[in-house]
Tab-separated table of N, CA and C in Angstrom:
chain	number	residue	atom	x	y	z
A	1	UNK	N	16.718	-16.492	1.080
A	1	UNK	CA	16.771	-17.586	0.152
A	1	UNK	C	17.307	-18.838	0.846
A	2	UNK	N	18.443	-18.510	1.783
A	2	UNK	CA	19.040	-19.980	1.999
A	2	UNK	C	18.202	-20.691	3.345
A	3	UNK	N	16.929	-19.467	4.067
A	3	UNK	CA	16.505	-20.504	4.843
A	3	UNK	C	15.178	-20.904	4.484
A	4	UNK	N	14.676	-20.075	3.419
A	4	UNK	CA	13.776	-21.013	2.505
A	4	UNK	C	14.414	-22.495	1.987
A	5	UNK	N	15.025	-22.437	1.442
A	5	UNK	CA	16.147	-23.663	1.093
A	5	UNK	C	16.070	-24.811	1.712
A	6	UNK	N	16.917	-24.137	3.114
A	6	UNK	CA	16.634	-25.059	4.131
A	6	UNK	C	15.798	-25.680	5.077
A	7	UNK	N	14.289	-24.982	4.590
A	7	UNK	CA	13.403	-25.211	4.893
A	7	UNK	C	12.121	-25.526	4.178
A	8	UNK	N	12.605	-26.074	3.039
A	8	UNK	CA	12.033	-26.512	2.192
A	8	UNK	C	10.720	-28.063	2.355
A	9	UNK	N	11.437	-28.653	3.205
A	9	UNK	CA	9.968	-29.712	3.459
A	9	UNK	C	9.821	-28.883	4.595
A	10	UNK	N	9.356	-27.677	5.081
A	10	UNK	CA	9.086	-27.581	6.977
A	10	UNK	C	8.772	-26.134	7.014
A	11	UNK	N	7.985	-25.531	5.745
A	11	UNK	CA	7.550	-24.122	6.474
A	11	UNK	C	7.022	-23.765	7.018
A	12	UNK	N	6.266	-24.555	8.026
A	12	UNK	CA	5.667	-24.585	9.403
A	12	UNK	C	7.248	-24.239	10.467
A	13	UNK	N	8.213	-25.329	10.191
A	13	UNK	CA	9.199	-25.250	11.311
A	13	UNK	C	9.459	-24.091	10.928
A	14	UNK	N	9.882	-23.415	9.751
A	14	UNK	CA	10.568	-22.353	9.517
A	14	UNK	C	9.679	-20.797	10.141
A	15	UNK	N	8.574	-20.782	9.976
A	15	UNK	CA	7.953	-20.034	10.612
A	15	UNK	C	8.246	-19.525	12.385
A	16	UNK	N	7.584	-21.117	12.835
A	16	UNK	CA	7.682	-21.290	14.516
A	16	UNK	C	8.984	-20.987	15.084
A	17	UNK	N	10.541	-21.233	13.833
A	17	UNK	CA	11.715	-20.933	14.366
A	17	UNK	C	11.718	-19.842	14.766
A	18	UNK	N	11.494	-18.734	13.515
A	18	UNK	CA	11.423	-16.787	13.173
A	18	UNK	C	10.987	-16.633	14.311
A	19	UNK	N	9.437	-17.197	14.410
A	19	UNK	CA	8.755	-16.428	15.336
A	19	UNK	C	9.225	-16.477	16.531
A	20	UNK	N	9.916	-17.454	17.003
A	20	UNK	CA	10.627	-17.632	18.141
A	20	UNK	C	11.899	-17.047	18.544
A	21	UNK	N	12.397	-16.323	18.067
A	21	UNK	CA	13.511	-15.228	17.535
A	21	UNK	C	12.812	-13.921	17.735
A	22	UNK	N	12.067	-13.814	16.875
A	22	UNK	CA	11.430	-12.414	16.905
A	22	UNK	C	11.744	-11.390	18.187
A	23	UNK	N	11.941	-11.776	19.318
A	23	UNK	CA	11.612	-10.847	20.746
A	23	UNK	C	13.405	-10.237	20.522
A	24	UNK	N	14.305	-11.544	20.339
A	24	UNK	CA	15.625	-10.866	20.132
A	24	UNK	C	15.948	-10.271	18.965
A	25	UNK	N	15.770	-10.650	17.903
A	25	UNK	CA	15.595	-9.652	16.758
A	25	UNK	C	14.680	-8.339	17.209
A	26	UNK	N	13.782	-8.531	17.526
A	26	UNK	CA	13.618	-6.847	18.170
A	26	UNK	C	14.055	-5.898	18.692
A	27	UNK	N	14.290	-6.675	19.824
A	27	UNK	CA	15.354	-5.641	20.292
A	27	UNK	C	17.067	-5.113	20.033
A	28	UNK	N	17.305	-6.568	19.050
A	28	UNK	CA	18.357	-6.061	17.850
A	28	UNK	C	18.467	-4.917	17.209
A	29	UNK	N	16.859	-5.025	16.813
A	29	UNK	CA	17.102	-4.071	15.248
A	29	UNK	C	16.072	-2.457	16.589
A	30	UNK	N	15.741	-2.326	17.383
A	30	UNK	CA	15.183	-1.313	17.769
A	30	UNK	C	13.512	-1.567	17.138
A	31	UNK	N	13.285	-2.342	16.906
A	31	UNK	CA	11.512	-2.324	16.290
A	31	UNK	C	10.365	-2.478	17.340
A	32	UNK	N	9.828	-1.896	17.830
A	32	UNK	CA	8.222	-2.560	19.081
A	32	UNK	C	7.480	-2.559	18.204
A	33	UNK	N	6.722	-2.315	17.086
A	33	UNK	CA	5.739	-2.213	16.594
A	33	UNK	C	5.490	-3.961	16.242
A	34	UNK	N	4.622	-4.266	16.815
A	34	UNK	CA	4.331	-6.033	16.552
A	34	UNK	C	3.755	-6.148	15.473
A	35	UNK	N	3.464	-5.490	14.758
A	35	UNK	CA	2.531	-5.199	13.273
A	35	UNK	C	3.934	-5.859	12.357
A	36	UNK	N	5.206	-5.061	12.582
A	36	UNK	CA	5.924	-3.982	11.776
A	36	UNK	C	7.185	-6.045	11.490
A	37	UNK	N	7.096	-5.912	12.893
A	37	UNK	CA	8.132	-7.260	13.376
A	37	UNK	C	7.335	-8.863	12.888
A	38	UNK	N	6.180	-8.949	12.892
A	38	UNK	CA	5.441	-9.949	11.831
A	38	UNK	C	5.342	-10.029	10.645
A	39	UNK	N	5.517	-8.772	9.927
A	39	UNK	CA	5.429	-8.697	8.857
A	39	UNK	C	7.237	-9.245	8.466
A	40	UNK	N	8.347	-8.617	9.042
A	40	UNK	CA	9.395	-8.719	8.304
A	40	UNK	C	10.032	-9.897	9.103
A	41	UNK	N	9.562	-10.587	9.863
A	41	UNK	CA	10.295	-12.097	10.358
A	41	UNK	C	9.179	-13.258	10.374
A	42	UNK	N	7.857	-13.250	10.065
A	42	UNK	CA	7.058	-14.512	10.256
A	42	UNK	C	6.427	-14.229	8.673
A	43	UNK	N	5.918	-13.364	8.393
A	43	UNK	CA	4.423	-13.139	7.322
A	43	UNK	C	5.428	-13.829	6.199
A	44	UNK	N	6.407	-13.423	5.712
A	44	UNK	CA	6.940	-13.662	4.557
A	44	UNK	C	7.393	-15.154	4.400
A	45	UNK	N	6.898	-16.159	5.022
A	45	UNK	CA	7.072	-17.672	5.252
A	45	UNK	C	6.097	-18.308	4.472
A	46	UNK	N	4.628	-17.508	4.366
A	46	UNK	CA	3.530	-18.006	4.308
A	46	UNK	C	3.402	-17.485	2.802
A	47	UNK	N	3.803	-16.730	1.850
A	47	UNK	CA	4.102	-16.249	0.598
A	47	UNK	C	3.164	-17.081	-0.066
A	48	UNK	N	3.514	-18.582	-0.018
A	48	UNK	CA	3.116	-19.313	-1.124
A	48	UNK	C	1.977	-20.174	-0.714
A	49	UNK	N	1.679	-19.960	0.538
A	49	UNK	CA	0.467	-20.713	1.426
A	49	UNK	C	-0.922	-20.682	1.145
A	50	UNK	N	-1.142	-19.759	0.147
A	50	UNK	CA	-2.440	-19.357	-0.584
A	50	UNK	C	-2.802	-19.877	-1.811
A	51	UNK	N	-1.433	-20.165	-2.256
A	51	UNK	CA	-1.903	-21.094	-3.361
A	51	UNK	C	-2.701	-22.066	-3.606
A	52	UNK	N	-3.955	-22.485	-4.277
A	52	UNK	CA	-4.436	-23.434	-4.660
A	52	UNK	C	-3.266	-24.594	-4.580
A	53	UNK	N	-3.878	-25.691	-4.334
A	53	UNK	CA	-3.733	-27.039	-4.226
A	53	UNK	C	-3.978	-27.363	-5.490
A	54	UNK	N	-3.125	-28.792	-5.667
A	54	UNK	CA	-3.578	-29.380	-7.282
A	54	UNK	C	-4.022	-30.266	-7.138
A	55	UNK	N	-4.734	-30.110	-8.199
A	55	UNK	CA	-6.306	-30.829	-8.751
A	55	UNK	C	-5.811	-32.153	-8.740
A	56	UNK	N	-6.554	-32.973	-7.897
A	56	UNK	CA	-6.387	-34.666	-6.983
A	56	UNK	C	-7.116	-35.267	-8.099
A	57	UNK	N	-6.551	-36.064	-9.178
A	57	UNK	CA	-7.961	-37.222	-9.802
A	57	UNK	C	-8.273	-38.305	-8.947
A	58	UNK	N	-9.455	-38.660	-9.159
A	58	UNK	CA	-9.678	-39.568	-8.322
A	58	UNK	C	-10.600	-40.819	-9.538
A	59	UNK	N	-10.611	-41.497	-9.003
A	59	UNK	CA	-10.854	-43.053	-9.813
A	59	UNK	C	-12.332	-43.102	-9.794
């Protein structure tokens, strides 16, 4: 929650940060599976990235 928060205009930065972490968080937590380590430090950034866009009027 708090680095959603803090990353609230920048979930691009917030992503590129994780992912850039990821190799030491790996070997933190004991994980190799690169499937396993995307899913629980980058994928969950992008949550809301699928959402439709809102409807632009235009003149």
């Amino acid at each position: 929650m708090q680095l959603t928060e803090a990353y609230a205009v920048d979930p691009i930065g917030l992503a590129a940060d994780l992912a850039a972490m990821m190799p030491r968080a790996a070997d933190e937590a004991g994980i190799v599976d690169p499937a396993e380590l995307h899913e629980r430090f980058v994928s969950w950034t992008f949550a809301g990235a699928a959402a439709p866009a809102p409807e632009v009027k235009r003149r």
